[in-house]
């Protein structure tokens, strides 16, 4: 779908934010959904499951059911992992922008930096009318807080975010002596839902270790997957 194509493009785009002429840009190597050498559980179904694996799968399912009313996104993502499809899962970025003020603020600040560059470029070109510039911001690392944002902490933890959109610059006019701009953009997010086997978390009184969940992937009872998402179009305007 067109929405999926935009998400795929956002994941592929360069880490370096840039204005783009006519919407053209060079694809970078930013595969933000992959794991580093120290992340993930290795090959799926690399061994046969044990009785302990089946018991841990059932315990994790019950835990996800238990905290679903309070942490719906965390529960949904854990259920998807336990569902063992490995299919990509969508991130609700509009909800993230509401629940995670640092994501909203960081995204808008990054767009305003691009807007300032667009104004400078328009001024240097001697523009006498509106000029529109497509742009892509750099991917940035975003963080969640376990104590104040538990739903998203357990749903995704740390993740990547970037924006793309357009900025229209308006030169001074009889009604306004200042250079101004308006922008429209989407926020894109990407992450890998996996377990590295080094942490233990107490979730609503149930101790669950990364190692237990990691071993479900290794035993072929659960499967790691990509998390990707994009927001609805955000709007803004301002002076340089």
PDB file of C-alpha atoms in Angstrom, residues 4-207:
ATOM      1  CA  UNK A   4       3.566   0.967   3.667  1.00  0.00           C
ATOM      2  CA  UNK A   5       5.711   2.395   0.851  1.00  0.00           C
ATOM      3  CA  UNK A   6       6.114   5.642   2.806  1.00  0.00           C
ATOM      4  CA  UNK A   7       7.179   3.707   5.900  1.00  0.00           C
ATOM      5  CA  UNK A   8       9.660   1.660   3.885  1.00  0.00           C
ATOM      6  CA  UNK A   9      11.075   4.833   2.339  1.00  0.00           C
ATOM      7  CA  UNK A  10      11.454   6.444   5.744  1.00  0.00           C
ATOM      8  CA  UNK A  11      13.362   3.443   7.075  1.00  0.00           C
ATOM      9  CA  UNK A  12      15.705   3.462   4.075  1.00  0.00           C
ATOM     10  CA  UNK A  13      16.363   7.212   3.983  1.00  0.00           C
ATOM     11  CA  UNK A  14      19.707   8.627   5.013  1.00  0.00           C
ATOM     12  CA  UNK A  15      20.553   9.278   8.647  1.00  0.00           C
ATOM     13  CA  UNK A  16      21.588  12.828   7.632  1.00  0.00           C
ATOM     14  CA  UNK A  17      18.640  15.222   7.408  1.00  0.00           C
ATOM     15  CA  UNK A  18      18.510  17.255   4.223  1.00  0.00           C
ATOM     16  CA  UNK A  19      16.327  19.437   2.065  1.00  0.00           C
ATOM     17  CA  UNK A  20      15.478  17.732  -1.190  1.00  0.00           C
ATOM     18  CA  UNK A  21      15.036  19.380  -4.578  1.00  0.00           C
ATOM     19  CA  UNK A  22      11.908  18.181  -6.297  1.00  0.00           C
ATOM     20  CA  UNK A  23      11.513  15.377  -3.768  1.00  0.00           C
ATOM     21  CA  UNK A  24      14.685  13.629  -4.934  1.00  0.00           C
ATOM     22  CA  UNK A  25      17.179  12.272  -2.434  1.00  0.00           C
ATOM     23  CA  UNK A  26      19.878   9.652  -2.132  1.00  0.00           C
ATOM     24  CA  UNK A  27      18.959   6.485  -0.281  1.00  0.00           C
ATOM     25  CA  UNK A  28      21.216   5.852   2.694  1.00  0.00           C
ATOM     26  CA  UNK A  29      22.152   2.741   4.611  1.00  0.00           C
ATOM     27  CA  UNK A  30      19.964   3.368   7.636  1.00  0.00           C
ATOM     28  CA  UNK A  31      18.324   0.022   8.240  1.00  0.00           C
ATOM     29  CA  UNK A  32      17.013   0.967  11.666  1.00  0.00           C
ATOM     30  CA  UNK A  33      14.996  -2.203  12.087  1.00  0.00           C
ATOM     31  CA  UNK A  34      17.985  -4.547  12.255  1.00  0.00           C
ATOM     32  CA  UNK A  35      19.845  -5.799  15.274  1.00  0.00           C
ATOM     33  CA  UNK A  36      23.346  -5.036  16.376  1.00  0.00           C
ATOM     34  CA  UNK A  37      25.754  -7.897  17.058  1.00  0.00           C
ATOM     35  CA  UNK A  38      24.660  -7.928  20.700  1.00  0.00           C
ATOM     36  CA  UNK A  39      20.906  -7.878  20.114  1.00  0.00           C
ATOM     37  CA  UNK A  40      18.349 -10.510  19.281  1.00  0.00           C
ATOM     38  CA  UNK A  41      18.127 -14.233  19.870  1.00  0.00           C
ATOM     39  CA  UNK A  42      19.792 -15.639  16.788  1.00  0.00           C
ATOM     40  CA  UNK A  43      18.108 -17.990  14.289  1.00  0.00           C
ATOM     41  CA  UNK A  44      14.442 -18.828  14.825  1.00  0.00           C
ATOM     42  CA  UNK A  45      13.641 -22.418  15.871  1.00  0.00           C
ATOM     43  CA  UNK A  46      17.305 -23.324  16.256  1.00  0.00           C
ATOM     44  CA  UNK A  47      16.362 -26.091  18.712  1.00  0.00           C
ATOM     45  CA  UNK A  48      13.364 -28.154  19.767  1.00  0.00           C
ATOM     46  CA  UNK A  49      11.119 -26.757  22.514  1.00  0.00           C
ATOM     47  CA  UNK A  50      11.193 -28.194  26.025  1.00  0.00           C
ATOM     48  CA  UNK A  51       8.424 -28.539  28.593  1.00  0.00           C
ATOM     49  CA  UNK A  52       9.887 -25.489  30.321  1.00  0.00           C
ATOM     50  CA  UNK A  53       9.576 -23.513  27.078  1.00  0.00           C
ATOM     51  CA  UNK A  54       5.888 -24.424  26.786  1.00  0.00           C
ATOM     52  CA  UNK A  55       5.334 -23.412  30.431  1.00  0.00           C
ATOM     53  CA  UNK A  56       7.113 -20.088  29.900  1.00  0.00           C
ATOM     54  CA  UNK A  57       5.045 -19.432  26.769  1.00  0.00           C
ATOM     55  CA  UNK A  58       1.848 -19.977  28.752  1.00  0.00           C
ATOM     56  CA  UNK A  59       3.097 -17.774  31.604  1.00  0.00           C
ATOM     57  CA  UNK A  60       4.013 -14.962  29.213  1.00  0.00           C
ATOM     58  CA  UNK A  61       0.590 -15.210  27.549  1.00  0.00           C
ATOM     59  CA  UNK A  62      -1.159 -14.954  30.910  1.00  0.00           C
ATOM     60  CA  UNK A  63       1.046 -12.008  31.867  1.00  0.00           C
ATOM     61  CA  UNK A  64       0.188 -10.185  28.620  1.00  0.00           C
ATOM     62  CA  UNK A  65      -3.503 -10.795  29.262  1.00  0.00           C
ATOM     63  CA  UNK A  66      -3.097  -9.510  32.807  1.00  0.00           C
ATOM     64  CA  UNK A  67      -1.480  -6.164  32.019  1.00  0.00           C
ATOM     65  CA  UNK A  68      -3.450  -5.490  28.836  1.00  0.00           C
ATOM     66  CA  UNK A  69      -5.927  -3.059  30.514  1.00  0.00           C
ATOM     67  CA  UNK A  70      -3.077  -0.842  31.729  1.00  0.00           C
ATOM     68  CA  UNK A  71      -0.467  -1.333  29.011  1.00  0.00           C
ATOM     69  CA  UNK A  72      -2.411  -2.188  25.835  1.00  0.00           C
ATOM     70  CA  UNK A  73       0.421  -1.606  23.357  1.00  0.00           C
ATOM     71  CA  UNK A  74       2.894  -3.607  25.421  1.00  0.00           C
ATOM     72  CA  UNK A  75       0.389  -6.457  25.674  1.00  0.00           C
ATOM     73  CA  UNK A  76      -0.379  -6.361  21.951  1.00  0.00           C
ATOM     74  CA  UNK A  77       3.297  -6.512  21.011  1.00  0.00           C
ATOM     75  CA  UNK A  78       4.042  -9.360  23.407  1.00  0.00           C
ATOM     76  CA  UNK A  79       1.032 -11.297  22.097  1.00  0.00           C
ATOM     77  CA  UNK A  80       2.295 -10.723  18.560  1.00  0.00           C
ATOM     78  CA  UNK A  81       5.705 -12.080  19.548  1.00  0.00           C
ATOM     79  CA  UNK A  82       4.109 -15.128  21.164  1.00  0.00           C
ATOM     80  CA  UNK A  83       1.907 -15.583  18.083  1.00  0.00           C
ATOM     81  CA  UNK A  84       5.080 -16.701  16.291  1.00  0.00           C
ATOM     82  CA  UNK A  85       4.389 -15.228  12.836  1.00  0.00           C
ATOM     83  CA  UNK A  86       7.389 -12.911  12.602  1.00  0.00           C
ATOM     84  CA  UNK A  87       5.236 -10.489  10.581  1.00  0.00           C
ATOM     85  CA  UNK A  88       5.944  -6.751  10.932  1.00  0.00           C
ATOM     86  CA  UNK A  89       3.791  -4.966  13.504  1.00  0.00           C
ATOM     87  CA  UNK A  90       2.510  -1.415  13.158  1.00  0.00           C
ATOM     88  CA  UNK A  91       3.393   1.224  15.768  1.00  0.00           C
ATOM     89  CA  UNK A  92       0.621   3.680  16.689  1.00  0.00           C
ATOM     90  CA  UNK A  93       2.689   6.816  16.167  1.00  0.00           C
ATOM     91  CA  UNK A  94      -0.185   9.248  16.700  1.00  0.00           C
ATOM     92  CA  UNK A  95      -0.714   7.719  20.139  1.00  0.00           C
ATOM     93  CA  UNK A  96       3.039   7.820  20.767  1.00  0.00           C
ATOM     94  CA  UNK A  97       3.097  11.546  19.954  1.00  0.00           C
ATOM     95  CA  UNK A  98       0.376  12.075  22.567  1.00  0.00           C
ATOM     96  CA  UNK A  99       1.860   9.804  25.236  1.00  0.00           C
ATOM     97  CA  UNK A 100       5.559  10.595  24.687  1.00  0.00           C
ATOM     98  CA  UNK A 101       6.071  14.381  24.779  1.00  0.00           C
ATOM     99  CA  UNK A 102       9.787  14.035  24.070  1.00  0.00           C
ATOM    100  CA  UNK A 103       9.008  12.344  20.734  1.00  0.00           C
ATOM    101  CA  UNK A 104       6.614  15.132  19.770  1.00  0.00           C
ATOM    102  CA  UNK A 105       9.029  17.846  20.882  1.00  0.00           C
ATOM    103  CA  UNK A 106      12.120  16.315  19.306  1.00  0.00           C
ATOM    104  CA  UNK A 107      10.316  15.751  16.003  1.00  0.00           C
ATOM    105  CA  UNK A 108       8.979  19.295  15.807  1.00  0.00           C
ATOM    106  CA  UNK A 109      12.354  20.769  16.768  1.00  0.00           C
ATOM    107  CA  UNK A 110      14.057  18.770  14.025  1.00  0.00           C
ATOM    108  CA  UNK A 111      11.514  20.051  11.490  1.00  0.00           C
ATOM    109  CA  UNK A 112      12.069  23.643  12.634  1.00  0.00           C
ATOM    110  CA  UNK A 113      15.796  23.229  12.001  1.00  0.00           C
ATOM    111  CA  UNK A 114      14.980  22.165   8.458  1.00  0.00           C
ATOM    112  CA  UNK A 115      12.582  25.116   8.154  1.00  0.00           C
ATOM    113  CA  UNK A 116      15.376  27.514   9.073  1.00  0.00           C
ATOM    114  CA  UNK A 117      17.561  25.959   6.377  1.00  0.00           C
ATOM    115  CA  UNK A 118      14.713  26.306   3.878  1.00  0.00           C
ATOM    116  CA  UNK A 119      14.325  30.011   4.690  1.00  0.00           C
ATOM    117  CA  UNK A 120      18.061  30.558   4.231  1.00  0.00           C
ATOM    118  CA  UNK A 121      18.024  28.709   0.919  1.00  0.00           C
ATOM    119  CA  UNK A 122      15.020  30.705  -0.277  1.00  0.00           C
ATOM    120  CA  UNK A 123      16.658  33.988   0.722  1.00  0.00           C
ATOM    121  CA  UNK A 124      19.877  33.078  -1.048  1.00  0.00           C
ATOM    122  CA  UNK A 125      17.975  32.200  -4.214  1.00  0.00           C
ATOM    123  CA  UNK A 126      16.370  35.634  -4.332  1.00  0.00           C
ATOM    124  CA  UNK A 127      12.875  34.145  -4.292  1.00  0.00           C
ATOM    125  CA  UNK A 128      10.059  36.634  -4.727  1.00  0.00           C
ATOM    126  CA  UNK A 129       7.232  34.125  -4.242  1.00  0.00           C
ATOM    127  CA  UNK A 130       6.492  30.992  -2.178  1.00  0.00           C
ATOM    128  CA  UNK A 131       9.072  28.177  -2.455  1.00  0.00           C
ATOM    129  CA  UNK A 132       8.342  24.596  -1.355  1.00  0.00           C
ATOM    130  CA  UNK A 133      11.099  22.227  -0.231  1.00  0.00           C
ATOM    131  CA  UNK A 134      10.650  18.504   0.496  1.00  0.00           C
ATOM    132  CA  UNK A 135      12.818  17.344   3.395  1.00  0.00           C
ATOM    133  CA  UNK A 136      13.897  14.339   5.427  1.00  0.00           C
ATOM    134  CA  UNK A 137      15.296  14.643   8.948  1.00  0.00           C
ATOM    135  CA  UNK A 138      17.991  12.405  10.368  1.00  0.00           C
ATOM    136  CA  UNK A 139      17.031   9.254  12.237  1.00  0.00           C
ATOM    137  CA  UNK A 140      17.452   9.821  15.964  1.00  0.00           C
ATOM    138  CA  UNK A 141      17.449   7.546  18.981  1.00  0.00           C
ATOM    139  CA  UNK A 142      14.386   7.971  21.180  1.00  0.00           C
ATOM    140  CA  UNK A 143      13.922   6.649  24.710  1.00  0.00           C
ATOM    141  CA  UNK A 144      11.052   5.658  26.965  1.00  0.00           C
ATOM    142  CA  UNK A 145      10.870   5.817  30.757  1.00  0.00           C
ATOM    143  CA  UNK A 146       9.964   2.667  32.669  1.00  0.00           C
ATOM    144  CA  UNK A 147       8.398   4.455  35.639  1.00  0.00           C
ATOM    145  CA  UNK A 148       6.412   7.175  33.840  1.00  0.00           C
ATOM    146  CA  UNK A 149       5.769   5.531  30.440  1.00  0.00           C
ATOM    147  CA  UNK A 150       5.504   1.786  31.229  1.00  0.00           C
ATOM    148  CA  UNK A 151       3.186   0.987  28.321  1.00  0.00           C
ATOM    149  CA  UNK A 152       5.695   2.180  25.719  1.00  0.00           C
ATOM    150  CA  UNK A 153       8.700   1.054  27.745  1.00  0.00           C
ATOM    151  CA  UNK A 154       7.460  -2.543  27.579  1.00  0.00           C
ATOM    152  CA  UNK A 155       6.017  -2.152  24.070  1.00  0.00           C
ATOM    153  CA  UNK A 156       9.169  -0.909  22.369  1.00  0.00           C
ATOM    154  CA  UNK A 157      11.766   0.440  24.801  1.00  0.00           C
ATOM    155  CA  UNK A 158      14.240   2.504  22.811  1.00  0.00           C
ATOM    156  CA  UNK A 159      13.476   3.100  19.135  1.00  0.00           C
ATOM    157  CA  UNK A 160      14.372   5.240  16.115  1.00  0.00           C
ATOM    158  CA  UNK A 161      12.379   8.204  14.818  1.00  0.00           C
ATOM    159  CA  UNK A 162      12.615  10.496  11.796  1.00  0.00           C
ATOM    160  CA  UNK A 163      10.367  12.867   9.859  1.00  0.00           C
ATOM    161  CA  UNK A 164       9.730  13.748   6.264  1.00  0.00           C
ATOM    162  CA  UNK A 165       7.491  16.330   4.661  1.00  0.00           C
ATOM    163  CA  UNK A 166       7.465  19.708   2.942  1.00  0.00           C
ATOM    164  CA  UNK A 167       8.247  23.260   3.983  1.00  0.00           C
ATOM    165  CA  UNK A 168       6.823  26.230   2.095  1.00  0.00           C
ATOM    166  CA  UNK A 169       8.717  29.498   2.564  1.00  0.00           C
ATOM    167  CA  UNK A 170       7.040  32.874   2.034  1.00  0.00           C
ATOM    168  CA  UNK A 171       9.105  36.021   1.359  1.00  0.00           C
ATOM    169  CA  UNK A 172       8.188  39.374   2.921  1.00  0.00           C
ATOM    170  CA  UNK A 173       5.036  40.991   1.617  1.00  0.00           C
ATOM    171  CA  UNK A 174       3.172  44.260   1.994  1.00  0.00           C
ATOM    172  CA  UNK A 175       1.260  42.705   4.893  1.00  0.00           C
ATOM    173  CA  UNK A 176       4.227  41.040   6.601  1.00  0.00           C
ATOM    174  CA  UNK A 177       7.845  42.282   6.462  1.00  0.00           C
ATOM    175  CA  UNK A 178       9.229  38.947   7.791  1.00  0.00           C
ATOM    176  CA  UNK A 179      10.161  35.692   6.063  1.00  0.00           C
ATOM    177  CA  UNK A 180       7.717  32.999   7.221  1.00  0.00           C
ATOM    178  CA  UNK A 181       7.105  29.303   6.585  1.00  0.00           C
ATOM    179  CA  UNK A 182       4.524  26.559   6.904  1.00  0.00           C
ATOM    180  CA  UNK A 183       5.316  22.861   7.142  1.00  0.00           C
ATOM    181  CA  UNK A 184       3.558  19.513   6.859  1.00  0.00           C
ATOM    182  CA  UNK A 185       5.281  16.331   7.972  1.00  0.00           C
ATOM    183  CA  UNK A 186       4.880  12.777   9.207  1.00  0.00           C
ATOM    184  CA  UNK A 187       6.796  11.152  12.021  1.00  0.00           C
ATOM    185  CA  UNK A 188       8.208   7.704  11.234  1.00  0.00           C
ATOM    186  CA  UNK A 189       9.332   5.182  13.834  1.00  0.00           C
ATOM    187  CA  UNK A 190      11.204   1.878  13.584  1.00  0.00           C
ATOM    188  CA  UNK A 191      12.407  -0.753  16.026  1.00  0.00           C
ATOM    189  CA  UNK A 192      13.126  -4.460  16.350  1.00  0.00           C
ATOM    190  CA  UNK A 193      11.080  -6.394  18.896  1.00  0.00           C
ATOM    191  CA  UNK A 194      13.600  -8.756  20.408  1.00  0.00           C
ATOM    192  CA  UNK A 195      15.169  -9.995  23.618  1.00  0.00           C
ATOM    193  CA  UNK A 196      18.877  -9.994  24.431  1.00  0.00           C
ATOM    194  CA  UNK A 197      18.814 -12.366  27.370  1.00  0.00           C
ATOM    195  CA  UNK A 198      20.441 -10.048  29.924  1.00  0.00           C
ATOM    196  CA  UNK A 199      17.564  -8.436  31.845  1.00  0.00           C
ATOM    197  CA  UNK A 200      14.771  -9.440  34.204  1.00  0.00           C
ATOM    198  CA  UNK A 201      11.546  -7.445  34.557  1.00  0.00           C
ATOM    199  CA  UNK A 202       8.801  -7.668  37.157  1.00  0.00           C
ATOM    200  CA  UNK A 203       5.536  -7.068  35.292  1.00  0.00           C
ATOM    201  CA  UNK A 204       2.444  -6.674  37.501  1.00  0.00           C
ATOM    202  CA  UNK A 205       4.079  -8.937  40.052  1.00  0.00           C
ATOM    203  CA  UNK A 206       5.157 -11.596  37.543  1.00  0.00           C
ATOM    204  CA  UNK A 207       8.931 -11.931  37.093  1.00  0.00           C
TER     205      UNK A 207
END
